[in-house]
Coordinates of N, CA and C in Angstrom, one line a residue:
X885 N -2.5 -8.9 -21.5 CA -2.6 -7.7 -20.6 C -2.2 -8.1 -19.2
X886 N -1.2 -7.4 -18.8 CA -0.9 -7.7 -17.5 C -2.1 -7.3 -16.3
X887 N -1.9 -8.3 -15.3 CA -2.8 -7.4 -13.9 C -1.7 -6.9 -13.1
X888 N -2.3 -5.9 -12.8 CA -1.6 -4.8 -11.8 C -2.0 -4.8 -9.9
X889 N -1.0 -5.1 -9.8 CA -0.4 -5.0 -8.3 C -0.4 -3.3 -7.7
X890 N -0.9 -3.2 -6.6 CA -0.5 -1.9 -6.4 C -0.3 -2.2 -4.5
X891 N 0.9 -1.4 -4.2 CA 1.5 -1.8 -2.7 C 1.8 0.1 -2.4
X892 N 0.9 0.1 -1.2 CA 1.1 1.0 -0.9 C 1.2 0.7 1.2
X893 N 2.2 2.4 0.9 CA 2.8 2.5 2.0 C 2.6 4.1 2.5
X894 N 2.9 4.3 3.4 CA 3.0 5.9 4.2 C 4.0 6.3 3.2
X895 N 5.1 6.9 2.9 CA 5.5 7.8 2.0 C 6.2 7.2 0.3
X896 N 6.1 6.0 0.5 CA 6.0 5.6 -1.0 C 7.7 5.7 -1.0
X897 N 8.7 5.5 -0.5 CA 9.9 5.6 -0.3 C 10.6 4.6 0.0
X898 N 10.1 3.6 0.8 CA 11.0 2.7 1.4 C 10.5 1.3 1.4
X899 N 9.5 1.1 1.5 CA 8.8 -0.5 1.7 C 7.7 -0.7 0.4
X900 N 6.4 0.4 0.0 CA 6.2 -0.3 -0.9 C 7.0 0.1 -2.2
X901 N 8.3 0.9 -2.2 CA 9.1 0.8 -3.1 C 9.6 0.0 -3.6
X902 N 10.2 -0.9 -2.1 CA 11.1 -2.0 -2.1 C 10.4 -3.3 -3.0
X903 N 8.7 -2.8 -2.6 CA 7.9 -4.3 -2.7 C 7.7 -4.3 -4.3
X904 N 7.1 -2.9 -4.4 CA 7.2 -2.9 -5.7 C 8.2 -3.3 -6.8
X905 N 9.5 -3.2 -6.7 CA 10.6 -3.4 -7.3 C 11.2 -4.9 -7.3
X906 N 10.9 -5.6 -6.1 CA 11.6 -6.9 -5.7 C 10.4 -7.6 -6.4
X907 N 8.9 -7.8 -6.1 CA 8.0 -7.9 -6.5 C 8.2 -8.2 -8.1
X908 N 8.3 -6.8 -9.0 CA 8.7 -7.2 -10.4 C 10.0 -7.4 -11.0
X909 N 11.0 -7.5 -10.0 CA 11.9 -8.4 -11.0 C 11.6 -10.1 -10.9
X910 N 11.0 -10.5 -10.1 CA 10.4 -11.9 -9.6 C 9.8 -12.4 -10.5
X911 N 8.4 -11.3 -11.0 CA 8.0 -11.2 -11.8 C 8.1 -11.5 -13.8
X912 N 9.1 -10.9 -13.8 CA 9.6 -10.9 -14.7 C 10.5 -12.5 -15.3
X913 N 11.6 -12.6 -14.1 CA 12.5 -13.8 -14.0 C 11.6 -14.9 -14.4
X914 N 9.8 -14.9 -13.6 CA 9.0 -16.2 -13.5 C 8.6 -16.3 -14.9
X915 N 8.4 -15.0 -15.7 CA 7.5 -14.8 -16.6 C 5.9 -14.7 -16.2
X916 N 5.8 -13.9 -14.9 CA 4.4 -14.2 -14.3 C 3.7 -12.9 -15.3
X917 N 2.3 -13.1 -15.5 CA 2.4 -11.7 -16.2 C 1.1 -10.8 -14.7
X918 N 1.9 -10.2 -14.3 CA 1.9 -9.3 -13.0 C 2.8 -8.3 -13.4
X919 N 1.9 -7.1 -12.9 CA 3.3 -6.1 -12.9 C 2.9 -5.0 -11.6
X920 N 3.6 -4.2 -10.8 CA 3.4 -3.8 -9.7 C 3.6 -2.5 -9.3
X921 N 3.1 -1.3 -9.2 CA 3.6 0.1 -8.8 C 3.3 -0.1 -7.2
X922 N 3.9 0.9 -7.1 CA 3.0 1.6 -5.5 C 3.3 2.9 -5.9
X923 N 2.5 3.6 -4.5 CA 1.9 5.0 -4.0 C 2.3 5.0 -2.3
X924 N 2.4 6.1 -2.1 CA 2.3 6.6 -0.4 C 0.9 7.2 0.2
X925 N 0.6 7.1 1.2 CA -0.7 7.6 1.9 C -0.3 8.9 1.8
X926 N 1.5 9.0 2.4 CA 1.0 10.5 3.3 C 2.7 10.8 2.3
X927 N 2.7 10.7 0.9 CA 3.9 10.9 -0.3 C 4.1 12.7 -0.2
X928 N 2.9 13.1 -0.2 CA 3.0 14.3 -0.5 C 3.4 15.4 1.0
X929 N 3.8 14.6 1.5 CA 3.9 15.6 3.0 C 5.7 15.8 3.1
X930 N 6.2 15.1 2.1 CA 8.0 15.4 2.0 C 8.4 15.4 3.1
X931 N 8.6 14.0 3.8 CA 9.7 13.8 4.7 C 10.5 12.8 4.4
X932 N 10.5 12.7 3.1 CA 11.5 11.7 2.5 C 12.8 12.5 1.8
X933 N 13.9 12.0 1.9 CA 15.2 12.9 1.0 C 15.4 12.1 -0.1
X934 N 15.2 12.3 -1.3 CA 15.6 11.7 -2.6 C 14.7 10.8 -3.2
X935 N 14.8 10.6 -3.8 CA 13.9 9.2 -4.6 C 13.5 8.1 -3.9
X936 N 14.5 7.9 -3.3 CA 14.4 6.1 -2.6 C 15.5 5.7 -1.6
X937 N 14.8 5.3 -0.7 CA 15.2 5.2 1.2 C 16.8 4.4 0.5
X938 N 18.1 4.7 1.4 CA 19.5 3.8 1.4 C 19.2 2.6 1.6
X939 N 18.3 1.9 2.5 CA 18.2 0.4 2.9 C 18.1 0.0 1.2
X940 N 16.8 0.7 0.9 CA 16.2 -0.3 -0.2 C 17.0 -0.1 -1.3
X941 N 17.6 0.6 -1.9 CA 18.8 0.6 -2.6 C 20.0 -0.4 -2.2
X942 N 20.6 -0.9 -0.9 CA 21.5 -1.1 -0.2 C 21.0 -2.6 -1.0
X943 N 19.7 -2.9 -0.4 CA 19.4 -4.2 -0.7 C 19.0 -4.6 -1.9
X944 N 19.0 -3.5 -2.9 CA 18.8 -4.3 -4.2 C 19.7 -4.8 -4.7
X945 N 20.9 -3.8 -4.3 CA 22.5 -4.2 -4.8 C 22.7 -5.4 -4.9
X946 N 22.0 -6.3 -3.4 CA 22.8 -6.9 -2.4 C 22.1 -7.9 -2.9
X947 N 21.2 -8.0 -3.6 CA 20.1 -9.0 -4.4 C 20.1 -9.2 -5.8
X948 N 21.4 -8.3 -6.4 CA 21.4 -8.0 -8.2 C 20.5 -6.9 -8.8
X949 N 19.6 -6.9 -8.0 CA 18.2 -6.4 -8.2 C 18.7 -4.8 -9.6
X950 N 18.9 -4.5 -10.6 CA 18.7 -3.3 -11.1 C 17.7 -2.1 -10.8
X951 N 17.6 -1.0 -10.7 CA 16.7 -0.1 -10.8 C 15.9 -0.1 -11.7
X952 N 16.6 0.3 -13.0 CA 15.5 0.2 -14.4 C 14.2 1.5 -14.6
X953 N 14.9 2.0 -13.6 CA 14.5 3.7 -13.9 C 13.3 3.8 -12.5
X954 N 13.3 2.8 -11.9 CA 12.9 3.0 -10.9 C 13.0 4.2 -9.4
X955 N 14.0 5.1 -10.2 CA 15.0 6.2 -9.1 C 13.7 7.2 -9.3
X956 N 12.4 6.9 -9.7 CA 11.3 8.5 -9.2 C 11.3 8.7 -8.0
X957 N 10.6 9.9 -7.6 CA 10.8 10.3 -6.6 C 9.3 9.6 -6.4
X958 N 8.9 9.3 -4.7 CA 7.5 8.7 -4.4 C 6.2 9.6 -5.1
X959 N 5.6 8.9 -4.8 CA 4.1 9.3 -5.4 C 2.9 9.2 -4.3
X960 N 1.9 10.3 -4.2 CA 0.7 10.0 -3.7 C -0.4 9.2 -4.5
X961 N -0.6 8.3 -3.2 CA -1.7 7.7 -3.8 C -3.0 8.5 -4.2
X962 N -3.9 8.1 -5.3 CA -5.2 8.6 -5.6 C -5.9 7.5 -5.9
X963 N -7.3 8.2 -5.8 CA -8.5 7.3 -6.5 C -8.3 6.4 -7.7
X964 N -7.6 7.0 -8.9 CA -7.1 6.7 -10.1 C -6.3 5.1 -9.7
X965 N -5.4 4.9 -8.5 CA -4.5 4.1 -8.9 C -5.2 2.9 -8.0
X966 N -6.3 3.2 -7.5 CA -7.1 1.9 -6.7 C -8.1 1.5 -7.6
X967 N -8.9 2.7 -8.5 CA -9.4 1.7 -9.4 C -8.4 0.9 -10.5
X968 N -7.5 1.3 -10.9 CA -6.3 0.4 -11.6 C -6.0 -1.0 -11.2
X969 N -6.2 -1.0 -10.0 CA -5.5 -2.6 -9.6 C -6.5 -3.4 -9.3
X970 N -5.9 -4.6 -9.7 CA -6.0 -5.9 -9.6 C -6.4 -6.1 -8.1
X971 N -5.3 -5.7 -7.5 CA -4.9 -6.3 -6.1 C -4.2 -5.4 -5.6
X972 N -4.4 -4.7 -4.5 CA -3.8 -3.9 -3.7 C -3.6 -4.5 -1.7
X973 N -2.2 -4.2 -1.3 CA -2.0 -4.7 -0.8 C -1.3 -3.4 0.0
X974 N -0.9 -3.1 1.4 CA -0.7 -2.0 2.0 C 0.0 -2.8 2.9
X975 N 1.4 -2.0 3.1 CA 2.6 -3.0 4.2 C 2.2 -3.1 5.5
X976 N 1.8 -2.2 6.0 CA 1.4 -2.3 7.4 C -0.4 -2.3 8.0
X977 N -0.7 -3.0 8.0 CA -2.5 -3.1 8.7 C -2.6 -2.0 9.9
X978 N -1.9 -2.0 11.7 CA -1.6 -0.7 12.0 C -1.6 0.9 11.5
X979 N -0.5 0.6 11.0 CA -0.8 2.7 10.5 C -1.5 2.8 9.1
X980 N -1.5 1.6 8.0 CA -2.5 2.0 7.1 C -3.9 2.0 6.8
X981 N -4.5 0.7 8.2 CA -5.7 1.1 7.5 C -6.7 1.9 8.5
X982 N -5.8 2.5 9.1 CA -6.7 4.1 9.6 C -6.4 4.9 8.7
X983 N -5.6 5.1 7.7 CA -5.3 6.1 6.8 C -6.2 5.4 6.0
X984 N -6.1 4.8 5.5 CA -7.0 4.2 4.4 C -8.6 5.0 4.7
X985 N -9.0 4.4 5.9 CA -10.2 4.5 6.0 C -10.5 5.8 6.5
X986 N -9.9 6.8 6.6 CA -9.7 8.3 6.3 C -9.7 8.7 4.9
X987 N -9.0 8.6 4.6 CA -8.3 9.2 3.0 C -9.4 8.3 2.0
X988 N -9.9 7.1 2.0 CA -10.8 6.4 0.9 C -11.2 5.5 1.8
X989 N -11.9 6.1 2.4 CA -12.8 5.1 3.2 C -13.4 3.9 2.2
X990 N -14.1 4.2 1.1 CA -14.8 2.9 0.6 C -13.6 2.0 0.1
X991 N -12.2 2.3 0.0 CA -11.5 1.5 0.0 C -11.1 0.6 1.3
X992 N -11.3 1.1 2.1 CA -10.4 0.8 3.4 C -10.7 -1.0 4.0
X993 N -11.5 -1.8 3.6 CA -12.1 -3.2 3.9 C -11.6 -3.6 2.5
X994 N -11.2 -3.3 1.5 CA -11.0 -3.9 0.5 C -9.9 -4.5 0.0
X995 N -8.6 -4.2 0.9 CA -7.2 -4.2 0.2 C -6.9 -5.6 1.4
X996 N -5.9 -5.7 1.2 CA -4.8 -7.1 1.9 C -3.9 -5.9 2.3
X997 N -3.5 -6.5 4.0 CA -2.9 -5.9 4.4 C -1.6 -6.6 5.1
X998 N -0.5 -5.8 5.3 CA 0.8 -6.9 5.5 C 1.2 -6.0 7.1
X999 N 1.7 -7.3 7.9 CA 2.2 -6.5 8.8 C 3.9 -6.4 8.9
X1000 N 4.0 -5.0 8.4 CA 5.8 -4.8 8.2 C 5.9 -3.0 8.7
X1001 N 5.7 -2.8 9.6 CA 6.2 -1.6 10.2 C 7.3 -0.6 9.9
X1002 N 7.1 0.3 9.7 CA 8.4 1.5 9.6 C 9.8 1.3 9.9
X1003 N 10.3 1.9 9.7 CA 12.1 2.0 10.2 C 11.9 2.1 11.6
X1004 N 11.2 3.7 12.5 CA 11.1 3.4 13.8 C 10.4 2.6 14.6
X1005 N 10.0 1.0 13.7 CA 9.3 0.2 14.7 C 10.3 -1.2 14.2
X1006 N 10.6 -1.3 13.2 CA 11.4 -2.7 12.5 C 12.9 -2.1 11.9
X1007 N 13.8 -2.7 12.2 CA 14.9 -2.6 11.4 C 14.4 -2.9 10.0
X1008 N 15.7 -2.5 9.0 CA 15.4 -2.6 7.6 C 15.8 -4.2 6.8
X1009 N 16.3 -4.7 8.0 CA 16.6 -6.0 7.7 C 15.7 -7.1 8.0
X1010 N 14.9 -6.7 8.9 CA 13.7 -7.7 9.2 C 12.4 -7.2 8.5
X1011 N 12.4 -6.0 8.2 CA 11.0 -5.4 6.9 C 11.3 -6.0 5.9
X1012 N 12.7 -5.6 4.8 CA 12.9 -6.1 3.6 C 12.5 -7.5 3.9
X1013 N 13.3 -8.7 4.9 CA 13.1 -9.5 4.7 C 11.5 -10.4 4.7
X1014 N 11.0 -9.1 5.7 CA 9.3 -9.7 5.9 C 9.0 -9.4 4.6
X1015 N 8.7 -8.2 4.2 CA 8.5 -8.2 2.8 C 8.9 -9.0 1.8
X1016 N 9.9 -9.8 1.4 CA 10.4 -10.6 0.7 C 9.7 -11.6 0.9
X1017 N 9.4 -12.2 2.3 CA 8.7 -13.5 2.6 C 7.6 -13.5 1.7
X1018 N 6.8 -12.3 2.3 CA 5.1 -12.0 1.7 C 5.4 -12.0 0.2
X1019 N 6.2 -11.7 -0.3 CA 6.0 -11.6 -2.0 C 6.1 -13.1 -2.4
X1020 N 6.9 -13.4 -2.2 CA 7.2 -14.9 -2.1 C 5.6 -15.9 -2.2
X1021 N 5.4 -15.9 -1.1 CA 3.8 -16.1 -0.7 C 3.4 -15.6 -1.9
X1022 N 2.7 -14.8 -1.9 CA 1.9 -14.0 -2.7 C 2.4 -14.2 -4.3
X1023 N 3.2 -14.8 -4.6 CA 3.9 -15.2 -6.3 C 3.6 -16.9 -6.0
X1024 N 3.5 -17.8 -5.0 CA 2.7 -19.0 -5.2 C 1.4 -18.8 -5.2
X1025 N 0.8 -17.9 -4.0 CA -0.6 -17.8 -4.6 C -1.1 -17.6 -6.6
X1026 N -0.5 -16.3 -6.5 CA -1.0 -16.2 -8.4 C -0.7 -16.9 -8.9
X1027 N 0.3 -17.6 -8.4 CA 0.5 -19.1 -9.7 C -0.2 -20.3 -9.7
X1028 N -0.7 -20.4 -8.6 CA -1.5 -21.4 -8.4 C -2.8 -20.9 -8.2
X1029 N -3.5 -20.0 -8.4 CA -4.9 -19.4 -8.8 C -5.5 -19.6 -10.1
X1030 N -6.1 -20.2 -10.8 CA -6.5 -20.0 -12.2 C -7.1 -19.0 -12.5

């Protein structure tokens, strides 16, 4: 049985999309048995256009990366998908964990939090690649955890 990853972000479109996706093809390539969704805080408020942000598309291309049906449109996070994980991790500490600790307070001290900021605070080339870093990290950690 796999353990489940769950990365969430503000609208579930662009970063923990990305993380999610880059995350499990890594996954997969390693044979790690991990597998990874995300959710958005604030998914359901529709200020996203389409399934999935151009950067993170731009850069899967640009990485081989496939979709693999990954083109849904974002998701709100719920109760349901925090008790599901293993491990939950949230891109930005800043704007998520006051949402957090609004929206699921008893979650809000519990997750790992990453500092990778929005489009209007980080280009999409220094998020993907922060994010890239962190998964990185985080796929030596599980492999070297028993």
């Amino acid at each position: 049985m796999d353990n489940k990853l769950l990365f969430i972000c503000t609208g579930n479109y662009y970063r923990s999309r990305y993380a999610e996706i880059f995350f499990n093809d890594l996954a997969l390539k390693r044979q790690i048995n991990w597998t990874a969704t995300s959710r958005g805080l604030a998914a359901d408020e529709g200020h996203n256009v389409g399934p999935i942000a151009p950067p993170v598309l731009e850069r899967l291309k640009l990485r081989g990366i496939p979709l693999n049906g990954h083109a849904r449109f974002p998701m709100q996070l719920g109760e349901k998908d925090l008790l599901n994980a293993d491990l939950i991790i949230a891109l930005d500490r800043h704007d998520h964990q006051p949402m957090m600790a609004k929206q699921f307070p008893a979650w809000a001290d519990q997750i790992t939090y990453w500092d990778v900021p929005d489009l209007n605070i980080m280009d999409s080339e220094n998020a993907l690649s922060g994010i890239e870093k962190n998964i990185y990290s985080l796929l030596e950690n599980i492999c070297t955890t028993p």
